[in-house]
C-alpha positions as CSV (number, residue, x, y, z in Angstrom):
1,X,22.8,-19.6,-63.1
2,X,21.8,-16.2,-64.9
3,X,19.6,-13.3,-63.6
4,X,19.0,-9.6,-64.4
5,X,20.2,-8.2,-61.0
6,X,22.1,-9.6,-58.0
7,X,21.7,-7.9,-54.8
8,X,24.4,-9.1,-52.2
9,X,23.0,-8.4,-48.4
10,X,18.9,-9.1,-47.1
11,X,18.6,-6.0,-44.8
12,X,16.5,-3.1,-45.2
13,X,17.8,-1.6,-48.4
14,X,18.2,-4.6,-50.2
15,X,15.3,-6.2,-49.7
16,X,13.5,-3.1,-50.8
17,X,15.8,-3.0,-53.7
18,X,15.2,-6.6,-54.9
19,X,11.4,-6.6,-54.7
20,X,11.7,-3.5,-57.3
21,X,13.8,-3.6,-59.5
22,X,12.0,-6.1,-61.9
23,X,13.4,-8.7,-64.4
24,X,15.0,-11.5,-62.7
25,X,16.8,-10.7,-59.4
26,X,18.0,-13.2,-57.3
27,X,18.8,-11.8,-53.0
28,X,21.4,-13.1,-51.3
29,X,22.6,-13.2,-47.5
30,X,25.0,-15.2,-45.5
31,X,22.6,-15.0,-42.6
32,X,20.0,-17.6,-41.6
33,X,17.3,-15.0,-41.8
34,X,16.2,-11.6,-43.3
35,X,16.1,-8.3,-41.9
36,X,17.5,-8.9,-39.0
37,X,18.1,-5.5,-37.7
38,X,14.7,-4.7,-38.8
39,X,13.8,-7.3,-36.5
40,X,15.7,-6.0,-33.6
41,X,15.3,-2.0,-34.7
42,X,13.3,0.0,-31.8
43,X,12.9,-2.4,-29.2
44,X,11.5,-4.9,-31.4
45,X,9.0,-2.5,-33.1
46,X,11.0,-0.9,-35.5
47,X,11.6,2.9,-36.1
48,X,10.8,3.1,-39.8
49,X,11.2,6.0,-40.7
50,X,11.0,10.1,-39.6
51,X,7.9,12.6,-40.2
52,X,10.4,15.4,-40.6
53,X,13.4,13.4,-42.5
54,X,15.2,15.0,-45.0
55,X,18.8,16.0,-46.1
56,X,19.8,17.9,-43.0
57,X,19.7,14.7,-40.8
58,X,22.8,13.1,-42.5
59,X,26.5,13.3,-42.2
60,X,29.0,12.7,-44.9
61,X,31.6,14.3,-46.6
62,X,29.1,15.2,-49.4
63,X,26.3,16.5,-47.6
64,X,24.3,16.9,-50.6
65,X,24.8,13.4,-51.7
66,X,21.5,11.8,-50.2
67,X,19.1,14.7,-51.3
68,X,18.3,13.3,-54.3
69,X,17.2,9.9,-53.5
70,X,15.5,11.4,-50.4
71,X,13.5,13.5,-52.6
72,X,12.5,11.0,-55.0
73,X,11.2,8.4,-52.3
74,X,10.0,9.7,-49.3
75,X,8.5,9.5,-45.8
76,X,5.4,9.5,-47.3
77,X,5.7,7.2,-50.1
78,X,7.0,4.5,-47.6
79,X,4.4,5.5,-45.0
80,X,2.1,5.0,-47.9
81,X,3.4,1.6,-48.3
82,X,2.7,0.2,-45.2
83,X,-0.7,1.5,-44.6
84,X,-1.4,-0.1,-48.2
85,X,-0.5,-3.4,-46.4
86,X,-2.4,-2.9,-43.3
87,X,0.8,-2.4,-40.8
88,X,-0.4,0.6,-38.1
89,X,2.0,2.8,-36.3
90,X,2.5,5.9,-34.4
91,X,4.7,8.4,-33.4
92,X,6.6,8.5,-30.4
93,X,8.6,11.4,-30.3
94,X,10.3,14.0,-32.7
95,X,8.7,12.6,-35.7
96,X,9.5,8.7,-34.5
97,X,7.9,6.1,-36.2
98,X,7.2,2.9,-34.8
99,X,4.8,-0.7,-36.1
100,X,2.0,-0.9,-33.4
101,X,2.4,-4.4,-33.0
102,X,6.0,-5.9,-33.9
103,X,9.1,-4.8,-36.2
104,X,8.2,-8.7,-37.7
105,X,5.4,-6.9,-39.8
106,X,7.7,-4.9,-41.9
107,X,9.8,-7.9,-42.8
108,X,6.8,-9.6,-43.8
109,X,5.9,-6.9,-46.0
110,X,9.1,-6.8,-47.6
111,X,9.2,-10.9,-47.8
112,X,5.8,-10.6,-49.6
113,X,6.5,-8.1,-51.9
114,X,9.9,-10.2,-52.9
115,X,7.6,-12.9,-53.7
116,X,5.6,-11.3,-55.9
117,X,7.8,-9.4,-57.8
118,X,9.1,-13.7,-58.5
119,X,12.7,-12.2,-56.9
120,X,14.8,-15.2,-55.1
121,X,16.0,-15.0,-52.2
122,X,18.1,-17.6,-51.3
123,X,20.3,-17.1,-47.5
124,X,22.8,-18.7,-45.6
125,X,24.9,-17.9,-49.3
126,X,27.9,-15.8,-49.3
127,X,30.1,-14.4,-52.4
128,X,33.6,-15.1,-52.4
129,X,34.4,-13.4,-55.4
130,X,33.3,-10.7,-57.4
131,X,34.7,-9.9,-61.6
132,X,33.0,-8.2,-64.2
133,X,32.9,-9.2,-68.0
134,X,31.7,-8.5,-70.8
135,X,28.2,-9.1,-70.2
136,X,28.4,-7.9,-66.8
137,X,29.1,-9.7,-63.1
138,X,30.2,-13.2,-62.1
139,X,30.0,-14.1,-58.7
140,X,31.5,-17.0,-57.6
141,X,29.3,-18.1,-53.9
142,X,30.9,-20.1,-50.8
143,X,29.8,-23.6,-53.1
144,X,31.6,-22.6,-55.9
145,X,28.9,-22.1,-57.9
146,X,29.3,-18.9,-60.2
147,X,25.8,-16.7,-60.7
148,X,26.0,-14.5,-64.0
149,X,24.0,-11.3,-63.2
150,X,24.0,-7.9,-65.4
151,X,23.3,-6.0,-62.4
152,X,25.3,-6.1,-58.8
153,X,23.5,-4.6,-55.9
154,X,25.8,-4.1,-53.2
155,X,23.7,-3.9,-50.3
156,X,25.5,-5.4,-47.3
157,X,25.7,-2.7,-44.6
158,X,28.4,-1.4,-42.3
159,X,30.4,-3.2,-39.3
160,X,28.0,-2.0,-36.6
161,X,26.4,-5.1,-34.8
162,X,28.7,-7.6,-36.0
163,X,27.2,-10.5,-33.6
164,X,24.3,-10.0,-36.2
165,X,26.8,-10.7,-39.1
166,X,27.7,-6.9,-39.9
167,X,31.3,-7.0,-42.7
168,X,33.2,-4.7,-44.4
169,X,32.4,-7.1,-47.2
170,X,30.9,-3.5,-49.3
171,X,33.8,-1.6,-48.5
172,X,36.3,-4.8,-49.8
173,X,34.5,-4.5,-53.1
174,X,34.3,-0.9,-53.6
175,X,37.9,-1.3,-53.5
176,X,38.4,-3.5,-55.6
177,X,36.1,-1.1,-58.2
178,X,38.4,1.5,-57.4
179,X,36.0,3.2,-54.9
180,X,37.3,4.9,-51.8
181,X,36.3,4.3,-48.7
182,X,36.3,6.5,-46.1
183,X,37.7,6.7,-42.7
184,X,34.6,4.3,-40.5
185,X,33.5,5.0,-37.1
186,X,30.9,3.3,-34.6
187,X,28.1,6.1,-34.4
188,X,24.5,6.5,-32.8
189,X,27.1,4.6,-30.0
190,X,27.2,5.2,-25.7
191,X,29.9,6.4,-24.5
192,X,32.5,4.9,-22.3
193,X,35.0,6.4,-19.7
194,X,37.2,4.5,-18.3
195,X,37.4,5.3,-14.9
196,X,33.9,4.1,-14.5
197,X,33.0,7.7,-13.0
198,X,29.4,7.2,-13.5
199,X,29.1,3.8,-12.0
200,X,27.1,5.0,-8.8
201,X,24.3,6.8,-10.6
202,X,23.8,4.0,-13.3
203,X,20.5,3.9,-14.2
204,X,19.6,7.8,-13.7
205,X,18.3,10.0,-16.8
206,X,17.4,13.2,-17.3
207,X,16.7,15.8,-20.4
208,X,20.2,17.4,-21.8
209,X,21.6,19.3,-24.5
210,X,24.3,17.4,-25.5
211,X,27.0,19.3,-27.6
212,X,29.7,17.6,-29.7
213,X,31.8,19.3,-32.7
214,X,29.2,22.3,-32.7
215,X,26.0,20.4,-33.0
216,X,23.4,20.3,-30.4
217,X,20.6,17.6,-29.8
218,X,18.2,18.1,-26.8
219,X,16.8,14.6,-25.4
220,X,17.3,12.6,-22.3
221,X,20.4,11.6,-21.8
222,X,21.5,7.8,-19.5
223,X,24.2,7.5,-17.1
224,X,25.5,4.0,-17.1
225,X,28.1,1.6,-15.2
226,X,30.6,2.5,-18.7
227,X,29.3,5.7,-19.1
228,X,27.1,8.2,-20.8
229,X,24.2,6.3,-23.2
230,X,20.9,7.7,-24.2
231,X,18.9,9.2,-27.6
232,X,21.0,13.1,-26.7
233,X,24.7,10.7,-26.4
234,X,24.1,8.5,-29.3
235,X,22.8,11.8,-31.6
236,X,26.4,13.2,-30.3
237,X,28.3,10.2,-30.5
238,X,27.8,10.8,-34.6
239,X,29.7,14.0,-34.3
240,X,32.6,13.3,-32.0
241,X,36.0,12.6,-32.6
242,X,38.5,10.6,-30.2
243,X,40.2,13.0,-27.8
244,X,37.5,15.7,-28.1
245,X,35.5,17.1,-25.3
246,X,31.4,16.9,-25.7
247,X,29.7,19.9,-23.2
248,X,26.5,18.8,-21.4
249,X,23.9,21.1,-20.5
250,X,21.6,19.8,-17.5
251,X,17.9,21.0,-17.7
252,X,18.3,23.0,-20.9
253,X,14.7,24.1,-20.3
254,X,15.6,25.3,-16.9
255,X,16.1,28.5,-16.3
256,X,18.0,27.8,-13.1
257,X,19.6,31.0,-12.4
258,X,15.8,32.6,-12.1
259,X,14.6,29.9,-9.8
260,X,17.8,30.0,-7.2
261,X,17.2,33.7,-7.3
262,X,13.8,33.6,-6.8
263,X,14.1,31.1,-3.5
264,X,17.1,32.7,-2.6
265,X,14.0,35.2,-1.5
266,X,11.2,33.1,-0.3
267,X,13.0,30.4,1.1
268,X,16.2,31.0,1.9
269,X,16.5,28.4,4.7
270,X,16.4,26.0,2.1
271,X,19.3,23.6,2.0
272,X,20.8,24.3,-2.2
273,X,21.1,20.6,-2.8
274,X,17.1,20.1,-1.6
275,X,16.2,22.6,-4.8
276,X,18.6,21.2,-7.1
277,X,16.8,18.2,-6.8
278,X,13.5,19.1,-7.4
279,X,14.8,20.6,-11.4
280,X,17.6,17.2,-12.0
281,X,17.5,13.7,-10.3
282,X,18.3,13.9,-6.6
283,X,21.0,11.2,-7.2
284,X,22.6,13.1,-9.8
285,X,22.9,16.2,-7.6
286,X,24.3,13.8,-4.6
287,X,26.9,12.7,-7.5
288,X,27.7,16.4,-8.5
289,X,28.5,18.0,-5.3
290,X,31.3,16.0,-4.8
291,X,32.9,18.1,-7.5
292,X,30.7,21.0,-7.6
293,X,29.9,23.7,-4.7
294,X,26.7,22.7,-3.7
295,X,27.1,23.6,0.4
296,X,24.8,25.9,2.5
297,X,21.5,27.3,2.4
298,X,20.3,29.3,-0.6
299,X,19.8,32.2,1.3
300,X,23.6,32.1,1.8
301,X,24.4,32.7,-1.7
302,X,25.2,35.1,-3.8
303,X,24.5,36.7,-7.1
304,X,28.5,35.5,-8.3
305,X,27.7,32.1,-7.1
306,X,24.4,31.7,-8.4
307,X,25.7,32.6,-11.4
308,X,28.4,30.2,-11.5
309,X,26.9,27.2,-10.3
310,X,24.5,27.6,-12.8
311,X,27.0,28.1,-15.6
312,X,28.8,24.6,-14.3
313,X,25.5,23.0,-15.0
314,X,25.1,24.1,-18.0
315,X,28.1,24.1,-19.4
316,X,29.7,20.7,-17.8
317,X,32.8,19.5,-19.7
318,X,33.4,15.6,-20.2
319,X,36.1,13.9,-22.2
320,X,34.8,10.4,-23.0
321,X,37.5,7.6,-23.0
322,X,36.1,6.2,-26.1
323,X,32.5,4.6,-27.3
324,X,31.2,0.9,-26.9
325,X,32.3,0.4,-30.5
326,X,30.4,-1.4,-33.4
327,X,29.3,-4.0,-31.0
328,X,26.6,-1.7,-29.8
329,X,27.0,1.1,-32.3
330,X,23.5,1.8,-34.2
331,X,25.1,2.4,-37.5
332,X,28.8,3.0,-39.2
333,X,29.6,6.9,-39.9
334,X,31.7,7.2,-42.9
335,X,31.8,4.2,-45.8
336,X,32.2,4.2,-49.5
337,X,33.1,7.6,-50.7
338,X,29.6,8.8,-52.8
339,X,32.3,11.3,-55.1
340,X,32.2,8.1,-57.8
341,X,28.3,6.9,-57.3
342,X,25.6,9.0,-59.1
343,X,23.2,10.4,-56.2
344,X,20.1,10.0,-58.5
345,X,20.6,5.7,-59.1
346,X,23.4,4.8,-56.7
347,X,24.9,3.6,-59.1
348,X,29.3,3.5,-60.0
349,X,30.3,6.2,-62.2
350,X,33.2,3.9,-62.7
351,X,31.8,0.7,-63.0
352,X,28.7,0.8,-64.6
353,X,25.9,-2.0,-63.7
354,X,27.3,-2.0,-60.2
355,X,25.5,-0.2,-57.0
356,X,25.8,0.8,-54.0
357,X,22.6,1.3,-51.2
358,X,22.1,2.0,-47.4
359,X,24.5,2.0,-44.5
360,X,27.3,1.3,-47.0
361,X,27.4,4.4,-48.2
362,X,29.4,7.5,-46.6
363,X,25.9,8.5,-45.9
364,X,25.1,8.6,-41.5
365,X,21.5,9.6,-40.7
366,X,20.4,10.8,-37.5
367,X,18.5,8.5,-34.3
368,X,15.2,8.0,-35.0
369,X,14.3,6.4,-38.4
370,X,16.5,8.2,-41.0
371,X,18.8,5.5,-41.6
372,X,16.0,3.5,-42.3
373,X,14.4,6.0,-44.4
374,X,18.2,6.3,-46.0
375,X,17.5,2.4,-46.8
376,X,14.1,2.7,-48.4
377,X,15.4,5.5,-50.5
378,X,18.7,5.0,-51.9
379,X,17.1,1.2,-52.6
380,X,14.5,2.4,-54.6
381,X,16.9,5.2,-56.7
382,X,18.8,2.1,-57.4
383,X,15.7,-0.5,-58.4
384,X,14.1,2.7,-60.8
385,X,17.4,2.4,-62.1
386,X,17.7,-0.6,-63.1
387,X,13.8,-2.0,-63.6
388,X,14.4,1.3,-66.6
C-alpha cells in the first residue's frame, strides 16, 4: 500500500497534521479511539488553547525553537477553526479556553476534517519497523503488512499517562535516524513527600506563589494525601529537578505584616491563629502552628516576631521527595533534540521526509492550553511543508 504521507499517532497533533497535509494520507494509532488525551483533558472539556500563547511559555534546550510554528499558526487561527465548526467555548482564568459542552466536539471536528480531506484512519494499528529506501519510507505494521510513504510524521507524543497507551516510540525512531533525545521527565505533575506530611490537611487549597529554579507561578495550591498539587504546583514541577527545594509564598496578594501590626493595635486580645485563619485556611493554620510559633495574642507580638512569622509564611521551603511520575503527568519534559529539526517545517535535517511534531519534541508548554496549541502549530508547520 502506497501513500504520500503516513502519520503515526492519532492524537491532537497527528489528527491535525493528517487533516491538512494533502495528498493520500494514512493516519494510524495503536489505540481503540483517536484523540484520547483530548477527550480527558480539562475535565472533559479540553483546554484547547490559551489567549496569551507565545514562545515565552515553553521550555526546552532551545527556547527559540517554538517561535516560528507558533507565529505561523496561532491561537487565533485555531479559535477561528472551531468557530467555523460551531464549537462554543469560554475563558476560565489566565486566558485558558475550554469547550462549553465537551472535548468530544474537538475530536469530532478533527475526524470531520480527516474525512473531508480523504485521509484514512486505521486504529489498533502499530508500526514494528520503519526503514528508509530510495523512494521514501517503508513501515512494517504489526500484521506484517508494509506501507510505503514519501513522508513519515511522528506524532506519538511522550511518556505521560501510559495507561492511555503513551510510549517512547517516537524517541526510538528519532534515535534510529541519528537524532539525540534529551533527558525526559514527568512535567505538569504533583509533588510527593515520603512522610505524607500533608495527609491531615488533604483537600485544603489556597492561593500561593510557588517558585522552582527561579521561576514563580501565582495560582492555587492543593494539599493531598501524597503531597502537593494544584495549578501552581503543576507549573513549578516543569522547572523542578530531583533533590531541589521549592519555595511557597502563602497569601501572595496579602500584606500580612501590615495586617498583623494594625490588628495588634485595634484588636490586641485576639489570638494570632484566629487572625491568620481570616487570610489562610483554618486547617492550614492549625497544621502550620505545629511547625511555627503561632502561640499567644496579637497584642503580645513584637515587630520582630511579626516580621519573622510573615517571612516564614512567605518563604516556606519544602523539598519534595519526587513526583507522581508519568502516571499522572500531563506532559513529558524533554524529548527529541530540536537542534537537527527545522523550526519552520518540523522536518529532520538529516533524514528528508521525516517529521516530528507535538509532545515528542523537546518543547514543553505551561499548564493552561499551551501544549495543545503547540500540537496544532507544529502539526500545521509539518502539514504545510508536506502539502507544498
